[in-house]
Amino acid sequence: PSIRSYPLIRMSDSGKEFLFKVLVVGDIGVGKTSIIKRYVHNFFSGTYKSTIGVDFALKVLNWDSDTIIRLQLWDIAGQERFGNMTRVYYREAVGAMVVYDVTRPQTFDAVQKWKTDIDNKVFLPDNNPIPCVLLANKSDITPSKQIKSDEEIEQYIQENNFAQHFKTSAKENKNIVEAARFLVQKIIEATKDIVEDADKDDDDYGNTVSPNDRKPEEKEGCHC
Ligand code: GTP
Ligand code: MG
């Protein structure tokens, strides 16, 4: 059987191409959609339109002279934390951004719930947790009360296994590119030694295999 490194999608004389599925989660209204819109379309709107279910965006990165990375961003509605669908949405993800709103402390309290949800439901093929970054969004606004000091945040991310934290603003385009770049670097490091059996992979994605032929544990997570 042929083997290939994970999650490589194409390899040719001109270089390698990877597809990374990245989750963007966090409570309602923290700015997930705004961060993605800023990052992918360099666009910001002050009007709030809540996401329903999940939305998608693609950002193509010319990572280095012979590597292209396709970042598939899954914009998961904040409301989904109260639903059963996250396991389905998280499938095959290799990284995540967990977002909170610096002006609303309760959105920071929810960070741990999102992180635990991710760590319980999605793993890299070597069973390690997927790399996550923590984004303190709306940092263009000075909150009436600071949620955590820089030292406390530093300790918090270590205790909760976040790779890094960033103070972002979708409005002012602050630190979003940096956070994404950092996360991609972590994903590359976390996945570079993983090789997948290409034949097995065909079973997972190929259209010749019906869902009923899959192993029971692969179907287990699906509530749809
Ligand atoms: P759900 O889809 O409901 O989960 O919300 P969301 O996390 O996608 O939030 P969304 O991006 O829709 O933003 C919510 C509101 O916050 C909107 O009115 C945005 O304009 C505003 N907003 C988002 N990011 C920022 C930011 O960095 N600064 C400021 N000042 N406002 C922001
Ligand atoms: Mg949204």
Short mmCIF file of C-alpha atoms and ligand atoms in Angstrom, two decimals:
data_model
loop_
_atom_site.label_atom_id
_atom_site.label_comp_id
_atom_site.label_asym_id
_atom_site.label_seq_id
_atom_site.Cartn_x
_atom_site.Cartn_y
_atom_site.Cartn_z
CA PRO A 1 0.00 0.00 0.00
CA SER A 2 1.19 3.50 -0.76
CA ILE A 3 1.63 5.82 2.17
CA ARG A 4 1.55 9.58 2.26
CA SER A 5 2.19 12.23 4.83
CA TYR A 6 -0.86 13.72 6.53
CA PRO A 7 -2.84 15.76 5.35
CA LEU A 8 -1.07 16.12 2.04
CA ILE A 9 -3.40 16.37 -0.92
CA ARG A 10 -1.05 16.69 -3.84
CA MET A 11 2.62 16.27 -4.53
CA SER A 12 4.16 17.13 -7.85
CA ASP A 13 7.41 18.38 -9.34
CA SER A 14 6.33 21.91 -8.54
CA GLY A 15 5.76 21.20 -4.86
CA LYS A 16 3.43 19.99 -2.12
CA GLU A 17 -0.11 21.00 -1.35
CA PHE A 18 -1.83 20.55 2.01
CA LEU A 19 -5.42 20.87 3.12
CA PHE A 20 -5.87 21.93 6.74
CA LYS A 21 -9.34 21.97 8.25
CA VAL A 22 -9.36 24.61 10.99
CA LEU A 23 -12.23 25.19 13.45
CA VAL A 24 -13.19 28.67 14.60
CA VAL A 25 -15.26 28.43 17.79
CA GLY A 26 -16.36 30.59 20.70
CA ASP A 27 -19.56 31.96 22.17
CA ILE A 28 -22.24 33.95 20.36
CA GLY A 29 -21.16 37.30 18.97
CA VAL A 30 -17.46 37.14 19.91
CA GLY A 31 -16.45 37.90 16.31
CA LYS A 32 -15.67 34.54 14.68
CA THR A 33 -17.31 35.40 11.38
CA SER A 34 -15.74 38.88 11.45
CA ILE A 35 -12.26 37.42 12.00
CA ILE A 36 -12.70 35.04 9.07
CA LYS A 37 -14.13 37.76 6.80
CA ARG A 38 -11.22 40.03 7.66
CA TYR A 39 -8.67 37.28 7.10
CA VAL A 40 -10.10 35.92 3.84
CA HIS A 41 -11.72 39.00 2.22
CA ASN A 42 -10.10 41.87 4.19
CA PHE A 43 -13.58 43.11 4.95
CA PHE A 44 -15.31 44.23 8.18
CA SER A 45 -18.91 45.13 8.95
CA GLY A 46 -20.25 46.47 12.24
CA THR A 47 -23.65 44.90 11.58
CA TYR A 48 -24.25 41.66 13.46
CA LYS A 49 -25.71 38.75 11.56
CA SER A 50 -25.56 35.58 13.64
CA THR A 51 -24.25 32.45 11.93
CA ILE A 52 -26.66 29.54 11.73
CA GLY A 53 -25.09 26.09 12.01
CA VAL A 54 -21.77 26.32 10.23
CA ASP A 55 -20.23 28.41 7.48
CA PHE A 56 -17.07 27.85 5.44
CA ALA A 57 -14.27 29.88 3.95
CA LEU A 58 -11.08 28.99 2.14
CA LYS A 59 -7.77 30.80 2.39
CA VAL A 60 -4.92 29.69 0.15
CA LEU A 61 -1.44 30.35 1.53
CA ASN A 62 1.74 30.28 -0.49
CA TRP A 63 3.58 29.00 2.52
CA ASP A 64 7.04 28.75 0.99
CA SER A 65 8.53 28.38 -2.47
CA ASP A 66 7.27 24.81 -2.86
CA THR A 67 4.39 24.51 -0.40
CA ILE A 68 0.77 25.58 -0.82
CA ILE A 69 -1.58 25.35 2.13
CA ARG A 70 -5.32 25.39 1.70
CA LEU A 71 -6.89 26.51 4.96
CA GLN A 72 -10.48 25.41 5.18
CA LEU A 73 -12.01 27.54 7.93
CA TRP A 74 -15.11 26.17 9.66
CA ASP A 75 -17.05 29.06 11.16
CA ILE A 76 -19.17 27.33 13.80
CA ALA A 77 -22.09 29.30 15.22
CA GLY A 78 -21.74 30.17 18.90
CA GLN A 79 -25.17 28.65 19.49
CA GLU A 80 -23.80 25.23 18.53
CA ARG A 81 -22.19 24.82 21.94
CA PHE A 82 -25.66 23.97 23.19
CA GLY A 83 -26.32 21.47 20.39
CA ASN A 84 -25.15 17.98 19.47
CA MET A 85 -23.60 18.75 16.11
CA THR A 86 -20.10 19.78 17.12
CA ARG A 87 -18.74 16.24 16.94
CA VAL A 88 -19.78 16.11 13.29
CA TYR A 89 -18.34 19.54 12.54
CA TYR A 90 -15.03 18.77 14.25
CA ARG A 91 -14.32 15.65 12.22
CA GLU A 92 -10.89 15.65 10.50
CA ALA A 93 -9.94 19.07 11.86
CA VAL A 94 -6.23 19.61 12.46
CA GLY A 95 -6.32 22.93 14.32
CA ALA A 96 -8.62 25.42 16.04
CA MET A 97 -9.03 29.04 17.02
CA VAL A 98 -11.02 29.59 20.21
CA VAL A 99 -12.32 33.15 20.38
CA TYR A 100 -13.66 35.28 23.22
CA ASP A 101 -14.79 38.92 23.45
CA VAL A 102 -12.63 41.07 25.76
CA THR A 103 -15.67 43.18 26.66
CA ARG A 104 -17.76 40.22 27.91
CA PRO A 105 -16.23 38.07 30.72
CA GLN A 106 -18.80 35.32 30.27
CA THR A 107 -17.39 34.62 26.80
CA PHE A 108 -14.03 33.96 28.44
CA ASP A 109 -15.67 31.54 30.89
CA ALA A 110 -16.96 29.62 27.86
CA VAL A 111 -13.44 29.21 26.41
CA GLN A 112 -12.72 26.24 28.64
CA LYS A 113 -15.99 24.58 27.62
CA TRP A 114 -15.13 24.96 23.93
CA LYS A 115 -11.60 23.69 24.48
CA THR A 116 -12.81 20.66 26.43
CA ASP A 117 -15.41 19.95 23.74
CA ILE A 118 -12.70 20.00 21.06
CA ASP A 119 -10.26 17.87 23.06
CA ASN A 120 -12.96 15.28 23.76
CA LYS A 121 -14.18 14.98 20.19
CA VAL A 122 -11.34 15.41 17.72
CA PHE A 123 -7.79 14.06 17.58
CA LEU A 124 -4.94 13.96 15.13
CA PRO A 125 -4.42 10.52 13.57
CA ASP A 126 -1.65 9.88 16.12
CA ASN A 127 -4.26 10.56 18.87
CA ASN A 128 -2.67 13.82 19.99
CA PRO A 129 -4.96 16.81 20.56
CA ILE A 130 -5.22 19.29 17.71
CA PRO A 131 -3.23 22.55 18.12
CA CYS A 132 -5.38 25.46 19.37
CA VAL A 133 -4.79 29.19 19.68
CA LEU A 134 -6.79 31.52 21.95
CA LEU A 135 -7.97 34.83 20.47
CA ALA A 136 -8.96 37.78 22.68
CA ASN A 137 -11.06 39.61 20.10
CA LYS A 138 -12.43 43.18 19.98
CA SER A 139 -9.16 44.36 21.51
CA ASP A 140 -9.74 47.71 19.77
CA ILE A 141 -12.17 48.37 22.65
CA THR A 142 -10.82 49.11 26.12
CA PRO A 143 -13.00 47.04 28.45
CA SER A 144 -14.33 48.58 31.66
CA LYS A 145 -12.69 45.71 33.53
CA GLN A 146 -9.79 43.61 32.25
CA ILE A 147 -10.70 39.91 32.33
CA LYS A 148 -7.17 38.63 32.98
CA SER A 149 -3.72 40.17 33.25
CA ASP A 150 -1.09 39.14 30.69
CA GLU A 151 0.58 36.94 33.33
CA GLU A 152 -2.69 35.24 34.21
CA ILE A 153 -3.44 34.58 30.54
CA GLU A 154 0.04 33.10 30.10
CA GLN A 155 -0.62 30.67 32.94
CA TYR A 156 -4.14 29.96 31.68
CA ILE A 157 -3.00 28.93 28.20
CA GLN A 158 -0.37 26.61 29.63
CA GLU A 159 -2.86 24.96 31.97
CA ASN A 160 -5.42 24.58 29.20
CA ASN A 161 -2.99 23.49 26.50
CA PHE A 162 -3.31 26.40 24.09
CA ALA A 163 -0.31 26.86 21.81
CA GLN A 164 -0.48 30.67 22.11
CA HIS A 165 -2.81 33.61 22.72
CA PHE A 166 -3.32 36.74 20.61
CA LYS A 167 -5.14 40.02 21.20
CA THR A 168 -7.03 40.43 17.95
CA SER A 169 -9.31 42.96 16.32
CA ALA A 170 -11.30 42.11 13.22
CA LYS A 171 -12.30 45.75 13.07
CA GLU A 172 -8.76 47.12 13.00
CA ASN A 173 -7.16 44.08 11.39
CA LYS A 174 -4.92 43.36 14.33
CA ASN A 175 -3.02 40.10 14.89
CA ILE A 176 -5.30 37.91 12.76
CA VAL A 177 -2.71 37.08 10.11
CA GLU A 178 -0.16 36.50 12.89
CA ALA A 179 -2.48 34.14 14.79
CA ALA A 180 -3.31 32.15 11.65
CA ARG A 181 0.33 31.90 10.68
CA PHE A 182 1.29 30.71 14.14
CA LEU A 183 -1.46 28.08 14.10
CA VAL A 184 -0.47 26.80 10.65
CA GLN A 185 3.13 26.47 11.85
CA LYS A 186 1.92 24.41 14.83
CA ILE A 187 -0.22 22.22 12.56
CA ILE A 188 2.74 21.58 10.29
CA GLU A 189 4.88 20.59 13.28
CA ALA A 190 2.14 18.41 14.76
CA THR A 191 1.33 16.55 11.53
CA LYS A 192 4.62 16.32 9.66
CA ASP A 193 5.59 12.90 10.99
CA ILE A 194 2.16 11.37 10.59
CA VAL A 195 1.83 9.11 7.61
CA GLU A 196 -1.46 7.73 6.51
CA ASP A 197 -2.16 4.62 4.55
CA ALA A 198 -3.46 5.94 1.24
CA ASP A 199 -5.70 2.89 0.75
CA LYS A 200 -7.39 3.39 4.11
CA ASP A 201 -7.80 7.04 3.29
CA ASP A 202 -9.63 6.13 0.11
CA ASP A 203 -12.11 4.21 2.25
CA ASP A 204 -12.75 7.33 4.28
CA TYR A 205 -13.32 9.68 1.42
CA GLY A 206 -13.89 7.58 -1.68
CA ASN A 207 -17.32 7.52 -3.23
CA THR A 208 -17.15 3.80 -3.95
CA VAL A 209 -17.71 2.96 -0.28
CA SER A 210 -21.18 3.45 1.12
CA PRO A 211 -21.52 4.82 4.68
CA ASN A 212 -22.90 1.46 5.80
CA ASP A 213 -19.62 -0.23 4.94
CA ARG A 214 -17.73 1.89 7.42
CA LYS A 215 -16.46 0.58 10.70
CA PRO A 216 -18.98 1.09 13.56
CA GLU A 217 -16.71 3.48 15.50
CA GLU A 218 -16.50 5.76 12.47
CA LYS A 219 -20.27 6.07 12.30
CA GLU A 220 -20.70 6.48 16.03
CA GLY A 221 -20.13 10.23 16.11
CA CYS A 222 -22.71 11.09 13.49
CA HIS A 223 -26.04 12.33 14.79
CA CYS A 224 -27.26 13.64 11.49
P1 GTP B 1 -22.20 33.97 16.00
O1 GTP B 1 -22.20 33.68 14.54
O2 GTP B 1 -23.56 34.36 16.51
O3 GTP B 1 -21.63 32.87 16.83
O4 GTP B 1 -21.26 35.30 16.24
P2 GTP B 1 -19.78 35.57 15.72
O5 GTP B 1 -18.82 35.08 16.75
O6 GTP B 1 -19.60 35.09 14.34
O7 GTP B 1 -19.70 37.18 15.77
P3 GTP B 1 -19.69 38.20 14.53
O8 GTP B 1 -18.43 38.08 13.75
O9 GTP B 1 -20.96 38.08 13.80
O10 GTP B 1 -19.59 39.59 15.32
C1 GTP B 1 -20.55 40.01 16.27
C2 GTP B 1 -20.55 41.52 16.40
O11 GTP B 1 -19.28 41.97 16.92
C3 GTP B 1 -20.72 42.25 15.07
O12 GTP B 1 -21.55 43.38 15.28
C4 GTP B 1 -19.33 42.68 14.68
O13 GTP B 1 -19.30 43.86 13.91
C5 GTP B 1 -18.69 42.92 16.05
N1 GTP B 1 -17.22 42.67 16.02
C6 GTP B 1 -16.58 41.57 15.58
N2 GTP B 1 -15.26 41.68 15.71
C7 GTP B 1 -15.03 42.91 16.25
C8 GTP B 1 -13.85 43.60 16.63
O14 GTP B 1 -12.72 43.14 16.51
N3 GTP B 1 -14.02 44.86 17.19
C9 GTP B 1 -15.25 45.40 17.37
N4 GTP B 1 -15.29 46.61 17.91
N5 GTP B 1 -16.39 44.77 17.02
C10 GTP B 1 -16.28 43.54 16.46
MG MG B 2 -20.80 34.04 13.08
#
